[in-house]
């Protein structure tokens, strides 16, 4: 269609969220402001990630800057940018980042009603070879006016009001849910704006891809072992599944969301709670999966019903297409 070649009615992420929020008469635009600061962080990291390879080529990485400091590593830099953007939004009170051992409590004059948990740059093993990496975030509301504590984020994932990720891949994509479905926005670099390109993403009910680090197979438990065996050697006449594993959660979950299938980071003998972190990896991705019509399971229960006791707690996770997750749930139920 010739008319499609130049779209003139651009649904930016800000316009989209303003539209959504206008459905709530009590909304005063706080969420929109918070999100615009998250978006700023994502754009900054996207630009830094895109320049990283070049910087290396022309010898920037490892050099010292004007203040005589070593160039910051990309993950540290990303964390600094997100923390500063979130604090300066004036809409946050508690921040939990994968990069910081302790939670950040925003000073009283800059406090707001949201708490944000995030992994500023996930998939660190992929940074140096230019493979897709991403930012993951989840948002809670503060439900009191007392001094904020970590209790304000040690809440089950089903209490999150929004979650999302930004993938720094062949294009930069921000995928967001505020509890009314999942929507994907692609960064138009010439405009510097995220444009709605994937409205109302629904994950297929069943997929033909499984995604897991099979190098850990010797340490898996019974149900995970049985499940992966079934993926490769199905006994019911169905086709074997394909294996895809980037080792970058955002990329692996993004593909799972769009193509269907299952992503697993199970428990194993060496890491009985798996590897991934409940607050800023497991919860946001589980929130998105459910909003897209899929499921997320820990091996014991619905992932979003977990109540974390520590901010950096880990949990095994199985998430993806509804029917595929049903199968792994059945295997754990047999135990
Ligand atoms: P990171 O936070 O240190 O980057 O680790 C998280 C990453 C996830 O993106 C990915 O799903 C997982 O680690 C891969 O782990 P493994 O290398 O054990 O397969
Ligand atoms: Mg991580």
mmCIF file of C-alpha atoms and ligand atoms in Angstrom, residues 98 119 121-125 213 216 245 247-250 252 263 265 275-276 281, ligand 1:
data_model
loop_
_atom_site.group_PDB
_atom_site.id
_atom_site.type_symbol
_atom_site.label_atom_id
_atom_site.label_comp_id
_atom_site.label_asym_id
_atom_site.label_seq_id
_atom_site.Cartn_x
_atom_site.Cartn_y
_atom_site.Cartn_z
ATOM 1 C CA UNK A 98 20.837 -5.764 39.824
ATOM 2 C CA UNK A 119 18.308 -4.866 35.572
ATOM 3 C CA UNK A 121 21.906 -4.210 31.262
ATOM 4 C CA UNK A 122 21.095 -7.882 31.298
ATOM 5 C CA UNK A 123 22.993 -10.509 29.333
ATOM 6 C CA UNK A 124 26.427 -9.184 30.211
ATOM 7 C CA UNK A 125 28.214 -12.191 28.714
ATOM 8 C CA UNK A 213 21.187 -23.787 28.716
ATOM 9 C CA UNK A 216 23.630 -27.714 32.738
ATOM 10 C CA UNK A 245 19.405 -20.122 23.180
ATOM 11 C CA UNK A 247 21.953 -16.626 26.750
ATOM 12 C CA UNK A 248 20.488 -13.145 26.926
ATOM 13 C CA UNK A 249 17.165 -13.305 28.736
ATOM 14 C CA UNK A 250 15.633 -10.339 26.938
ATOM 15 C CA UNK A 252 15.325 -15.313 24.463
ATOM 16 C CA UNK A 263 12.066 -20.501 27.966
ATOM 17 C CA UNK A 265 16.029 -21.473 33.581
ATOM 18 C CA UNK A 275 20.109 -18.245 38.262
ATOM 19 C CA UNK A 276 17.577 -15.578 37.453
ATOM 20 C CA UNK A 281 14.130 -10.728 35.817
HETATM 21 P P1 LIG B 1 23.497 -11.470 33.967
HETATM 22 O O1 LIG B 1 22.488 -10.683 34.766
HETATM 23 O O2 LIG B 1 24.768 -11.702 34.702
HETATM 24 O O3 LIG B 1 23.676 -10.916 32.598
HETATM 25 O O4 LIG B 1 22.880 -12.934 33.839
HETATM 26 C C1 LIG B 1 21.584 -13.099 33.379
HETATM 27 C C2 LIG B 1 21.611 -13.832 32.075
HETATM 28 C C3 LIG B 1 20.283 -13.866 31.396
HETATM 29 O O5 LIG B 1 20.164 -12.839 30.466
HETATM 30 C C4 LIG B 1 20.286 -15.194 30.705
HETATM 31 O O6 LIG B 1 18.984 -15.711 30.567
HETATM 32 C C5 LIG B 1 21.112 -16.055 31.623
HETATM 33 O O7 LIG B 1 21.943 -15.162 32.331
HETATM 34 C C6 LIG B 1 21.982 -17.014 30.902
HETATM 35 O O8 LIG B 1 22.697 -17.751 31.832
HETATM 36 P P2 LIG B 1 23.643 -18.971 31.411
HETATM 37 O O9 LIG B 1 24.848 -18.356 30.813
HETATM 38 O O10 LIG B 1 23.896 -19.676 32.706
HETATM 39 O O11 LIG B 1 22.878 -19.821 30.452
#
